[in-house]
PDB file of C-alpha atoms and ligand atoms in Angstrom:
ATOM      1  CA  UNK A   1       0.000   0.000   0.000  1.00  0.00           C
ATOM      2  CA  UNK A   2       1.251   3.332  -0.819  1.00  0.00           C
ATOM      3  CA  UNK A   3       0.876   6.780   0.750  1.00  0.00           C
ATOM      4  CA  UNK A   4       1.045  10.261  -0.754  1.00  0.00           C
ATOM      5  CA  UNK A   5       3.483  12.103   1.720  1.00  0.00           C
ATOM      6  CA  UNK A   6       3.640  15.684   1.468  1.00  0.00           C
ATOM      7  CA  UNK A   7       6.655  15.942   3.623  1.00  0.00           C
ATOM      8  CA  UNK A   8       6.155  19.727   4.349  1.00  0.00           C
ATOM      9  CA  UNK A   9       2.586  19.043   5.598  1.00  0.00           C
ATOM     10  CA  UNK A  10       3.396  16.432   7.897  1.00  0.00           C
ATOM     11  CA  UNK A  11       5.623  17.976   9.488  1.00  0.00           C
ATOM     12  CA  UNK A  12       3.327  21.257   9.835  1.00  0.00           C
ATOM     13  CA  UNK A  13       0.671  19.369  11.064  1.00  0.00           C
ATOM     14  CA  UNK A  14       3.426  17.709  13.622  1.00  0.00           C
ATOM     15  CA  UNK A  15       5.110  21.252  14.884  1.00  0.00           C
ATOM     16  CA  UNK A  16       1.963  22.652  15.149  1.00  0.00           C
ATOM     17  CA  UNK A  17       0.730  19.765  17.668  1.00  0.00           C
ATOM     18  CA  UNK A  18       4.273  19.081  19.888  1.00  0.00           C
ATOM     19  CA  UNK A  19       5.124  22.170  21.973  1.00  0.00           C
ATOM     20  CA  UNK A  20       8.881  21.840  21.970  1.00  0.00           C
ATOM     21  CA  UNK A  21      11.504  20.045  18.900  1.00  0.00           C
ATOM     22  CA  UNK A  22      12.409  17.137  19.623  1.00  0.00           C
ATOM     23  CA  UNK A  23      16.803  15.932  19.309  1.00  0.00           C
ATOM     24  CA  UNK A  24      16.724  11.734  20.080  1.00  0.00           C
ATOM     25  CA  UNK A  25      13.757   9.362  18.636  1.00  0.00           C
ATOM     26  CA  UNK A  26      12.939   6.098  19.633  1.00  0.00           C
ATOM     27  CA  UNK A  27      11.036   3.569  17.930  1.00  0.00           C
ATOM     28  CA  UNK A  28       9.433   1.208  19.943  1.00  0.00           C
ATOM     29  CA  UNK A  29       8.866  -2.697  18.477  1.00  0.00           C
ATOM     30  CA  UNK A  30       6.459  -5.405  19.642  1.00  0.00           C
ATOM     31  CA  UNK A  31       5.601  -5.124  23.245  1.00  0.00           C
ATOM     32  CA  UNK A  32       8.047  -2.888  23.812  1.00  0.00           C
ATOM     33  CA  UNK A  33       5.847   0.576  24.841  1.00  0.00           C
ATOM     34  CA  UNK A  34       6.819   1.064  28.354  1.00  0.00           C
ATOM     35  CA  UNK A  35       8.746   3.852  28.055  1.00  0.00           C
ATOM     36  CA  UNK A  36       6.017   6.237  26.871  1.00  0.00           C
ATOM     37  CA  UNK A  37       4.913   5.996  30.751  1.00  0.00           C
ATOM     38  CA  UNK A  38       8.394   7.212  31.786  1.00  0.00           C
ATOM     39  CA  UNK A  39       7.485  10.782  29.328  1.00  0.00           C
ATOM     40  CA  UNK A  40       6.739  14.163  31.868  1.00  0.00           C
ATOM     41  CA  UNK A  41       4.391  16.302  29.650  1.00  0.00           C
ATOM     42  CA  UNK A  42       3.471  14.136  26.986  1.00  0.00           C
ATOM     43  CA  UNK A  43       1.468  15.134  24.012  1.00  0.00           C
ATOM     44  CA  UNK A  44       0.675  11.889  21.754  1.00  0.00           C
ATOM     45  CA  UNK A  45      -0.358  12.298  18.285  1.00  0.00           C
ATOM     46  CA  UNK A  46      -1.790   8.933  16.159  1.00  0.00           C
ATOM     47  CA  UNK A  47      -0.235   8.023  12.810  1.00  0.00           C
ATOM     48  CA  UNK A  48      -4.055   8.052  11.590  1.00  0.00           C
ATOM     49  CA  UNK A  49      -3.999  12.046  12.122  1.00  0.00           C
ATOM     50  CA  UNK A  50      -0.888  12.995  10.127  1.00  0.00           C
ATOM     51  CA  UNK A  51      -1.235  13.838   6.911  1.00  0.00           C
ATOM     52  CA  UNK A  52      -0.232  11.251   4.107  1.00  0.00           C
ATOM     53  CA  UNK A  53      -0.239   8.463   7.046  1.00  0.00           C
ATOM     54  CA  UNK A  54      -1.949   5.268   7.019  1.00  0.00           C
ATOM     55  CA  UNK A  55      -2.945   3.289  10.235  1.00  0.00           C
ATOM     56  CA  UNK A  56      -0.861   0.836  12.307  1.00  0.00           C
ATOM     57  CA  UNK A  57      -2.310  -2.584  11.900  1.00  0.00           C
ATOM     58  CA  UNK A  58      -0.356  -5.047  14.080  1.00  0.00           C
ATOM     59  CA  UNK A  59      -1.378  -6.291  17.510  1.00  0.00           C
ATOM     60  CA  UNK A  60       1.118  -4.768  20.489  1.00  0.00           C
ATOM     61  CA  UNK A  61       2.061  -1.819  17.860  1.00  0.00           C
ATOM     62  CA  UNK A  62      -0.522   1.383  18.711  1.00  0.00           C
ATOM     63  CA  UNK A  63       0.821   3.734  15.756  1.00  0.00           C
ATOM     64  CA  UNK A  64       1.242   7.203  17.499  1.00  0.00           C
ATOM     65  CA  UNK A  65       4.119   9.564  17.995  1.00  0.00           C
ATOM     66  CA  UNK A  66       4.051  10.748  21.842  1.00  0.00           C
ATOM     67  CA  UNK A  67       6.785  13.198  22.389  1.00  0.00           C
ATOM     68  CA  UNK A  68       7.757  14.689  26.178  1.00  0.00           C
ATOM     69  CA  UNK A  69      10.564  15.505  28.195  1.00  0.00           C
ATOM     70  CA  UNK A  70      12.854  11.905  29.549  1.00  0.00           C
ATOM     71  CA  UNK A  71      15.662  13.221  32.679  1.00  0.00           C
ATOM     72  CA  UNK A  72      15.388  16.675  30.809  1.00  0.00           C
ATOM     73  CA  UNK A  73      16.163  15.695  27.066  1.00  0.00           C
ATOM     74  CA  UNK A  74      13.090  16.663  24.660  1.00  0.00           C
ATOM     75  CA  UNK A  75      12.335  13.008  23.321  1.00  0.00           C
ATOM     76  CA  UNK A  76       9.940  11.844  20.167  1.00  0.00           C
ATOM     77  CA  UNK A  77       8.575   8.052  21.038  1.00  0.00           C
ATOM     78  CA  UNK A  78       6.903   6.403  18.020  1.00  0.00           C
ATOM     79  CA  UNK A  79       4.864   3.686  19.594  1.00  0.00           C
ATOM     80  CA  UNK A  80       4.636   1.166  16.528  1.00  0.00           C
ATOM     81  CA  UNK A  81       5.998   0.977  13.017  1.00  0.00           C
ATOM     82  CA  UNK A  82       4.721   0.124   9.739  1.00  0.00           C
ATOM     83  CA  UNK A  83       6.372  -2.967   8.256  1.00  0.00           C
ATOM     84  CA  UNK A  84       6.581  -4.277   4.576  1.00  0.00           C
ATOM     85  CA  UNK A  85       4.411  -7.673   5.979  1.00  0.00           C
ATOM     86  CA  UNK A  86       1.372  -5.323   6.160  1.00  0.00           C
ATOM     87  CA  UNK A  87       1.514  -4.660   2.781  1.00  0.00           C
ATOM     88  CA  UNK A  88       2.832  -1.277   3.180  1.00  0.00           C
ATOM     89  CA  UNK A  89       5.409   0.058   0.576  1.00  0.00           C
ATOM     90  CA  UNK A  90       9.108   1.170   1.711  1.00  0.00           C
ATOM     91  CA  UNK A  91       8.040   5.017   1.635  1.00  0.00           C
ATOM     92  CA  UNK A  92       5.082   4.199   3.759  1.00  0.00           C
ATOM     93  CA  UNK A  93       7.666   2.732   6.341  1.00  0.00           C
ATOM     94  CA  UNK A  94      10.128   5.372   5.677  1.00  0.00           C
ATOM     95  CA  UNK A  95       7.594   7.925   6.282  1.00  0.00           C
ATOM     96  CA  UNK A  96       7.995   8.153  10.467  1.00  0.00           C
ATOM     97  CA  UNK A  97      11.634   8.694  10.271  1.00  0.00           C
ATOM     98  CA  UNK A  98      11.688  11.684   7.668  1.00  0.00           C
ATOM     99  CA  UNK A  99       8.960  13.573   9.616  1.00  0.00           C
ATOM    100  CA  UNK A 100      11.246  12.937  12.878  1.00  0.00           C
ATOM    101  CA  UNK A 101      14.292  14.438  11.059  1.00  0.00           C
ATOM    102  CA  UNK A 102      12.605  17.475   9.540  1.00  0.00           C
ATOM    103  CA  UNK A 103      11.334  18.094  13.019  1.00  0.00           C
ATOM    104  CA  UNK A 104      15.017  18.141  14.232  1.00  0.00           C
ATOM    105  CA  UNK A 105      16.190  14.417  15.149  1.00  0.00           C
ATOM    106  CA  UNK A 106      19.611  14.055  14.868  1.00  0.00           C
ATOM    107  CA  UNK A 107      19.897  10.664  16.871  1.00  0.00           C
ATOM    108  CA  UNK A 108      17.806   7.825  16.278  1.00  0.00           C
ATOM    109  CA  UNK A 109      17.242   4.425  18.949  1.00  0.00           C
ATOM    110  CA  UNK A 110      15.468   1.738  17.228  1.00  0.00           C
ATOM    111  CA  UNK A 111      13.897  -1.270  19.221  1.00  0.00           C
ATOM    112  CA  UNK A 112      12.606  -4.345  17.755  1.00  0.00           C
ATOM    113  CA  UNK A 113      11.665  -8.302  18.792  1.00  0.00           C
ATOM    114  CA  UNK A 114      13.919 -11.225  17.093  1.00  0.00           C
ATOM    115  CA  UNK A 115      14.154 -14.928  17.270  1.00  0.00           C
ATOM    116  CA  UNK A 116      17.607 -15.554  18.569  1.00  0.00           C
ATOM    117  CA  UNK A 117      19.809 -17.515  16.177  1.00  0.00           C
ATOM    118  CA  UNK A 118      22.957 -17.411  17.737  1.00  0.00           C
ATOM    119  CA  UNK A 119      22.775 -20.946  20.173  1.00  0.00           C
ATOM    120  CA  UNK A 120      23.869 -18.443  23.067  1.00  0.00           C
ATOM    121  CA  UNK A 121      20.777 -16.061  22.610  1.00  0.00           C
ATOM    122  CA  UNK A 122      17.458 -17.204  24.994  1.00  0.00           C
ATOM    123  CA  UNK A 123      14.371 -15.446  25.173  1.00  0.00           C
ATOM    124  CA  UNK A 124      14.480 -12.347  27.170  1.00  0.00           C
ATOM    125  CA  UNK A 125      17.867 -11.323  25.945  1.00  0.00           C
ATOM    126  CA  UNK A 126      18.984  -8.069  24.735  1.00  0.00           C
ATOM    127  CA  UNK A 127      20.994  -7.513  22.126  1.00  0.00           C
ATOM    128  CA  UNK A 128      23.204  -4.312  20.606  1.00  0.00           C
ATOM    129  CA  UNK A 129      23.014  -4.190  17.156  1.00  0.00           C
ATOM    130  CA  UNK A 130      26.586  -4.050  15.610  1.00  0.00           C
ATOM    131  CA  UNK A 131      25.854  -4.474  11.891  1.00  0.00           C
ATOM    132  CA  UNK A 132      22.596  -5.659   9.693  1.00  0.00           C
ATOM    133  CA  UNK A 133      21.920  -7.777   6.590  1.00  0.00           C
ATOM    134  CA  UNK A 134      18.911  -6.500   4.848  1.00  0.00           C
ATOM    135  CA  UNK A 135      17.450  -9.789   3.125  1.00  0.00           C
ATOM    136  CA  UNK A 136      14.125  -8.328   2.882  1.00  0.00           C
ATOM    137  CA  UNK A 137      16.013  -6.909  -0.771  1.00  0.00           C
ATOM    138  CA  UNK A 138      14.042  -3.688  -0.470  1.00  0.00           C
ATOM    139  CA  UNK A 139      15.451  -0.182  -0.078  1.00  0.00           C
ATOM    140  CA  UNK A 140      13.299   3.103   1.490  1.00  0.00           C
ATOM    141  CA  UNK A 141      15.704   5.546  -0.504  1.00  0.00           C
ATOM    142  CA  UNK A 142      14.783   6.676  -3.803  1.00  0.00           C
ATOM    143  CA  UNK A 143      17.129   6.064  -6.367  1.00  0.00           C
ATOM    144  CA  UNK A 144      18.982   9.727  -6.376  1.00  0.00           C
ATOM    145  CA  UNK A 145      19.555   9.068  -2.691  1.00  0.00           C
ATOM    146  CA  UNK A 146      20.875   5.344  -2.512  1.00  0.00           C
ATOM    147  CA  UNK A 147      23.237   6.610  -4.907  1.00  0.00           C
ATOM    148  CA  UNK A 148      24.648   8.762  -2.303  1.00  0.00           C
ATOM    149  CA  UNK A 149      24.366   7.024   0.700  1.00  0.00           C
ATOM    150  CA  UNK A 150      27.166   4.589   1.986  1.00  0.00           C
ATOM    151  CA  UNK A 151      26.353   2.720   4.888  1.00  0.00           C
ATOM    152  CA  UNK A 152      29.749   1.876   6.395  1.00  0.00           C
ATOM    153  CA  UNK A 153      28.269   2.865   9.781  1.00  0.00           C
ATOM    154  CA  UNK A 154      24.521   1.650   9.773  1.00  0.00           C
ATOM    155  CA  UNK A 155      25.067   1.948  13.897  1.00  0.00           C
ATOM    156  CA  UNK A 156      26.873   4.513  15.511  1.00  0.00           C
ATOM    157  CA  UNK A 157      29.995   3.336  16.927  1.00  0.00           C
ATOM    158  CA  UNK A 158      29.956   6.326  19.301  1.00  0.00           C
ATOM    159  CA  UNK A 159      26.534   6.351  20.506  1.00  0.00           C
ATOM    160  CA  UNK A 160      27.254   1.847  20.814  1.00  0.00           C
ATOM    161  CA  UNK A 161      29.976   2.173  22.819  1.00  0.00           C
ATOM    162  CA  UNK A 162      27.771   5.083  25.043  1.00  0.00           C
ATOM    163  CA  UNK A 163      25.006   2.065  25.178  1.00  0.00           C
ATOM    164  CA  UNK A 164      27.496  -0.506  26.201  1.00  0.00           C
ATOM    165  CA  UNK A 165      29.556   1.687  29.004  1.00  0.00           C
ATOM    166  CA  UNK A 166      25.877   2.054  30.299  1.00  0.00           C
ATOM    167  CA  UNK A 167      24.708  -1.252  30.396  1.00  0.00           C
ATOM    168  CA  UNK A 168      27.532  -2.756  32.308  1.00  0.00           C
ATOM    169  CA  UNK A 169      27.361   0.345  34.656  1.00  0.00           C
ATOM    170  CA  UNK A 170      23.817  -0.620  35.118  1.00  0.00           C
ATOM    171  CA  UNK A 171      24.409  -4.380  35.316  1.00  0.00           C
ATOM    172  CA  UNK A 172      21.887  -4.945  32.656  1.00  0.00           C
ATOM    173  CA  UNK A 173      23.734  -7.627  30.356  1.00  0.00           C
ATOM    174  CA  UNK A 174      23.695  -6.716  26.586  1.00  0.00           C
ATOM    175  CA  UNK A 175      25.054  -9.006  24.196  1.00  0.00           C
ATOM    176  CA  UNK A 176      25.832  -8.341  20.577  1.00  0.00           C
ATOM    177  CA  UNK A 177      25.138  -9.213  17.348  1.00  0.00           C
ATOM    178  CA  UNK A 178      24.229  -8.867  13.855  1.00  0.00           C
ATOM    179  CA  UNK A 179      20.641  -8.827  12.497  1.00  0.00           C
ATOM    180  CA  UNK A 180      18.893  -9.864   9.834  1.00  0.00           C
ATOM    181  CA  UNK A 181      15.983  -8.328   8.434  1.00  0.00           C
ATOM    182  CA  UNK A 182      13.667 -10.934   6.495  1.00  0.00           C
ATOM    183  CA  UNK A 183       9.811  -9.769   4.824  1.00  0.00           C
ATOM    184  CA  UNK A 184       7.392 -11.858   7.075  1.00  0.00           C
ATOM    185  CA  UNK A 185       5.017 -12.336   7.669  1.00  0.00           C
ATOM    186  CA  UNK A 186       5.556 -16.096   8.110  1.00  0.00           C
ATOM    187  CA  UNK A 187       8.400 -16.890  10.550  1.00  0.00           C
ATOM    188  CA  UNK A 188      11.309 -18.683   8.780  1.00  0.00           C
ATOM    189  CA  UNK A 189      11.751 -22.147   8.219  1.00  0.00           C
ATOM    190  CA  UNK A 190      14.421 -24.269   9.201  1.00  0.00           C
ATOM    191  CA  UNK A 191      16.415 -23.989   6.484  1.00  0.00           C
ATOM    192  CA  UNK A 192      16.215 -20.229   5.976  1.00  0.00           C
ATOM    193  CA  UNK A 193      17.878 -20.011   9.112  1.00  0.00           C
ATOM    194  CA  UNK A 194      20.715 -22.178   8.928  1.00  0.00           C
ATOM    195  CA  UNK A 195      21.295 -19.944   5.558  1.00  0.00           C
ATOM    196  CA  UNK A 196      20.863 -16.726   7.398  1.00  0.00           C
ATOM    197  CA  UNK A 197      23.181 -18.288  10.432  1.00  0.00           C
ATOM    198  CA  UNK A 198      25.691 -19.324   7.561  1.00  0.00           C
ATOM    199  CA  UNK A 199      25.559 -15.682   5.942  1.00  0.00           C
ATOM    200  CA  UNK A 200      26.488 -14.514   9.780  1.00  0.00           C
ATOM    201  CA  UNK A 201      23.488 -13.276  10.995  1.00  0.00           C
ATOM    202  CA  UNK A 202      22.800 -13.777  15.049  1.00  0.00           C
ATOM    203  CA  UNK A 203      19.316 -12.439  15.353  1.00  0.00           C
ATOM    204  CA  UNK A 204      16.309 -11.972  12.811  1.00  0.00           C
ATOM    205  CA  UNK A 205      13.725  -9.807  12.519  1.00  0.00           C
ATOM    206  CA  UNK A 206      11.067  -7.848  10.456  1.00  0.00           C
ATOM    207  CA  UNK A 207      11.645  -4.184  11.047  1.00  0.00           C
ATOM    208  CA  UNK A 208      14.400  -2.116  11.265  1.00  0.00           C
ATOM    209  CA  UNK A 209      16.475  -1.999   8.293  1.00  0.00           C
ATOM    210  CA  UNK A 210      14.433   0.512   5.573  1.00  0.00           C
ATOM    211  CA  UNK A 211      14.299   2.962   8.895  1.00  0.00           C
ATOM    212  CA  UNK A 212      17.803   2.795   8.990  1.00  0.00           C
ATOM    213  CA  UNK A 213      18.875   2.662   5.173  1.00  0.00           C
ATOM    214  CA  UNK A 214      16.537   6.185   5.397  1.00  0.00           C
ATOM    215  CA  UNK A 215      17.755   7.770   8.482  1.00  0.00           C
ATOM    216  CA  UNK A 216      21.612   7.241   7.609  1.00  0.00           C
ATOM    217  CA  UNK A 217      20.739   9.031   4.136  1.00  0.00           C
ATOM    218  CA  UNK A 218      19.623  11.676   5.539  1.00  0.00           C
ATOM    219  CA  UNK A 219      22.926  11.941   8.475  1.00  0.00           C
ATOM    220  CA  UNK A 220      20.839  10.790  11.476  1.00  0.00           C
ATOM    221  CA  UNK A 221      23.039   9.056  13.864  1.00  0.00           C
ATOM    222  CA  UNK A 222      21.480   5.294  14.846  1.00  0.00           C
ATOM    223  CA  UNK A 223      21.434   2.881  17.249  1.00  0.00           C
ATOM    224  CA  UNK A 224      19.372  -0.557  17.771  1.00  0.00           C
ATOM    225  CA  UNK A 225      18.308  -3.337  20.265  1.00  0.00           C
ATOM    226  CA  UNK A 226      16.922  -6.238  19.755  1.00  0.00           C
ATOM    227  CA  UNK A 227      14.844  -7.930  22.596  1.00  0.00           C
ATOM    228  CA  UNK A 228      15.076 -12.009  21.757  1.00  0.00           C
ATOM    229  CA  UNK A 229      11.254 -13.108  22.127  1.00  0.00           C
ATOM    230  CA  UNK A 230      12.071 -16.316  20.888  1.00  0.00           C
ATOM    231  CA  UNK A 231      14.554 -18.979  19.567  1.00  0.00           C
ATOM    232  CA  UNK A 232      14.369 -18.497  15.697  1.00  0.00           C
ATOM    233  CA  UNK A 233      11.694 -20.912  14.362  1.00  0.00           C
ATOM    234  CA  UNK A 234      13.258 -23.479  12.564  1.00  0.00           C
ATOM    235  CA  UNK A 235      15.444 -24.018  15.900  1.00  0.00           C
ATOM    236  CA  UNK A 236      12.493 -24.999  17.987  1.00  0.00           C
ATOM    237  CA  UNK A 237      10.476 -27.524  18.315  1.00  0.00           C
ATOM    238  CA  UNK A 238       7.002 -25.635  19.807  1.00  0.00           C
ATOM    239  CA  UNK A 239       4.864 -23.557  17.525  1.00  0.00           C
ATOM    240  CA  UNK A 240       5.273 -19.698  18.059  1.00  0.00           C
ATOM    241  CA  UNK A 241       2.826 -16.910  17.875  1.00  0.00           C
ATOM    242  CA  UNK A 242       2.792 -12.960  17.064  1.00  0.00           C
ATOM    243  CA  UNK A 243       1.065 -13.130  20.475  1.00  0.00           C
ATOM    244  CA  UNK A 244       3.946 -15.057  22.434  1.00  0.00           C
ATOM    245  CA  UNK A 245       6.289 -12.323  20.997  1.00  0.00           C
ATOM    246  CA  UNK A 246       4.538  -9.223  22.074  1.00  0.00           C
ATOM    247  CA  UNK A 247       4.031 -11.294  25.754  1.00  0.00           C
ATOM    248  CA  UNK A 248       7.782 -11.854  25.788  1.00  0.00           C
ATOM    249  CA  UNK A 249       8.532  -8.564  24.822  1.00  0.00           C
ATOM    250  CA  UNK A 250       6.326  -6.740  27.487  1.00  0.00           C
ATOM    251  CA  UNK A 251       7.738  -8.978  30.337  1.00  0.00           C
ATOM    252  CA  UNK A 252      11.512  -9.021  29.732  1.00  0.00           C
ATOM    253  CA  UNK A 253      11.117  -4.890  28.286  1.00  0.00           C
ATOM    254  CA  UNK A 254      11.786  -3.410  31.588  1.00  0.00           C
ATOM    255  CA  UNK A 255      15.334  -3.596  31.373  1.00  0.00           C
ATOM    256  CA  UNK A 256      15.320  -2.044  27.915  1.00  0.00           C
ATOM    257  CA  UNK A 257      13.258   0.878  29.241  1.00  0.00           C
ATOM    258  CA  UNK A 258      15.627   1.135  32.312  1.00  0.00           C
ATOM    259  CA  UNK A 259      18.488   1.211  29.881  1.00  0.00           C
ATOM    260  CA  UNK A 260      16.972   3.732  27.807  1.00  0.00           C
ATOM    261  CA  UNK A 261      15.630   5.817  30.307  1.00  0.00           C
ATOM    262  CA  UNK A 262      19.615   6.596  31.057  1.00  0.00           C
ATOM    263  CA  UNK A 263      20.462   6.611  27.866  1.00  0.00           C
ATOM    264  CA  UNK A 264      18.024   8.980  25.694  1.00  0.00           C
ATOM    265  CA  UNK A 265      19.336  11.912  28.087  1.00  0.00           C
ATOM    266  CA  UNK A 266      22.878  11.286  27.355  1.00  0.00           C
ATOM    267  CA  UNK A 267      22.536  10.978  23.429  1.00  0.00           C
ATOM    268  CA  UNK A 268      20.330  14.254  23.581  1.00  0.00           C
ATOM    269  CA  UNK A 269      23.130  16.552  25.381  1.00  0.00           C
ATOM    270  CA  UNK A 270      26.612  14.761  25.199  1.00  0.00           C
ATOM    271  CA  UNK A 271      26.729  13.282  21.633  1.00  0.00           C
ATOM    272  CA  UNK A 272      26.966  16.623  18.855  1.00  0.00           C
ATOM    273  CA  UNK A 273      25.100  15.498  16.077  1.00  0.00           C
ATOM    274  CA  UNK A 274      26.982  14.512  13.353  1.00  0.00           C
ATOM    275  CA  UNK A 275      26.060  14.367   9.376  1.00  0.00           C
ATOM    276  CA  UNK A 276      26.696  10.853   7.059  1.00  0.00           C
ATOM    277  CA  UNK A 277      29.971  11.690   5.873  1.00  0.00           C
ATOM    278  CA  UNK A 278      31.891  13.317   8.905  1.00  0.00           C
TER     279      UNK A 278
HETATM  280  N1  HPA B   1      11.501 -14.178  13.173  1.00  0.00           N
HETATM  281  C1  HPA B   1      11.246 -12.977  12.608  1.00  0.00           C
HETATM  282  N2  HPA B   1      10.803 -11.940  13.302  1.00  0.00           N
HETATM  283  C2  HPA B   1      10.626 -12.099  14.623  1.00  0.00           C
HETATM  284  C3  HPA B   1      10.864 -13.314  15.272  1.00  0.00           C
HETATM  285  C4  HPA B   1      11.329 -14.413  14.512  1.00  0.00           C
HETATM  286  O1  HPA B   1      11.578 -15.536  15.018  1.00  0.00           O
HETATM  287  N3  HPA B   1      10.577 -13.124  16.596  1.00  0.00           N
HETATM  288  C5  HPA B   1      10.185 -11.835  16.725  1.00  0.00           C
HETATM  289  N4  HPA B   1      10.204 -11.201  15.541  1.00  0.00           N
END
């Protein structure tokens, strides 16, 4: 499904809802909303009311911005995503992130739910994303723009190693690893991930890579975590629902929101914002 996005009116429509500009954005994946409780002042606006945007339609994902003040730093939350699985196209997906940056993100957290793949990697889990393989073979850039964006740093390697000083200073343990972005919606058969394994991958996942193919063309800083609902599906031997995901992700998300509940306030004041090619 497509959407006509008049960028300039979206973001209109956005400034003339949110009282202050926003620096850091976070997206939050499946079962993963606590931290819009953790927002003083917040204003929430629904994807439905934007201009050009089309409705959320996945259980655990609400579809609204809600922006508000986190230990100081002005913050933009987008509850939910779009993803290609609903049918949506890539500048339907893209369409969140280039409203955030003409509203004045610089830094950009994305949070998302993953079967584990590497044996180590259990349920509950969290993982840093070092690097990604996008095998969902679909870009969000149009073509003047993937001509002219390199993506030797998909994540950050400042604002990772800020995450990771964090989390053991916290005592929250973070692993690492590289994801892999498939199309959905059906999980993945065995096979598909021993290929996906074999191509290096440690985690997979539906989301996450068009937002950042978009956001490091346009020079916004990124950073990801993966919460492992799940052992990837050809690796187990029960049957595994969008509903056991969300459930996992709500019960073992408190120590992602404690992490970023630290962290958002540190991207937004000590790390300058910094375009693609510095
Ligand atoms: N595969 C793809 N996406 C996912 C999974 C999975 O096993 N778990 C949560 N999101």
């Amino acid at each position: 499904m497509n959407s006509s996005l008049d960028l300039a009116l979206a973001t209109a429509f956005m400034q003339a809802r949110l009282p202050r500009s926003p620096s850091v954005s976070v997206v939050l994946g499946s079962g993963l909303g606590q931290l819009v409780d953790a927002l003083d002042d917040s204003v929430s606006v629904s994807f439905d009311e934007v201009p050009g945007f089309v409705p959320c339609s996945v259980e655990g994902h609400l579809g609204q911005f809600v922006t508000g003040r986190l230990g100081g730093a002005e913050v933009l939350l987008q509850s939910g995503r779009y993803h290609s699985y609903e049918g949506y196209s890539a500048e339907v997906i893209a369409a969140p992130v280039r409203v955030a940056a003409a509203l004045g993100v610089r830094s950009f957290v994305f949070t998302n739910a993953v079967g584990g793949i590497r044996e180590n990697l259990v349920p509950g889990d969290l993982v840093l994303i070092d690097d990604h393989i996008n095998a969902t073979f679909q870009s969000c850039l149009p073509r003047f723009e993937s001509c002219m964006s390199e993506m030797r740093f998909p994540y950050d390697p400042m604002l990772r190693s800020v995450a990771k000083e964090l989390a053991v200073r916290m005592d929250i343990p973070l692993a690492r690893g590289t994801y892999a972005a498939v199309l959905g919606p059906a999980y993945e058969t065995a096979a598909e991930i021993r290929a996906l394994e074999v191509i290096g991958a440690d985690v997979v996942g539906m989301s996450t890579v068009l937002e950042v193919g978009i956001a490091r063309a346009l020079g916004i800083r990124c950073l990801a975590f993966s919460m492992v609902t799940n052992k990837a599906t050809g690796l187990r031997t029960s049957k595994l629902s969008h509903k056991d995901v969300v459930e996992v992700g709500q019960q073992a998300g408190w120590r992602l929101t404690a992490l970023l509940t630290e962290l958002i306030p540190r991207l937004a004041t000590e790390v300058s914002p910094r375009r693609q090619n510095d």
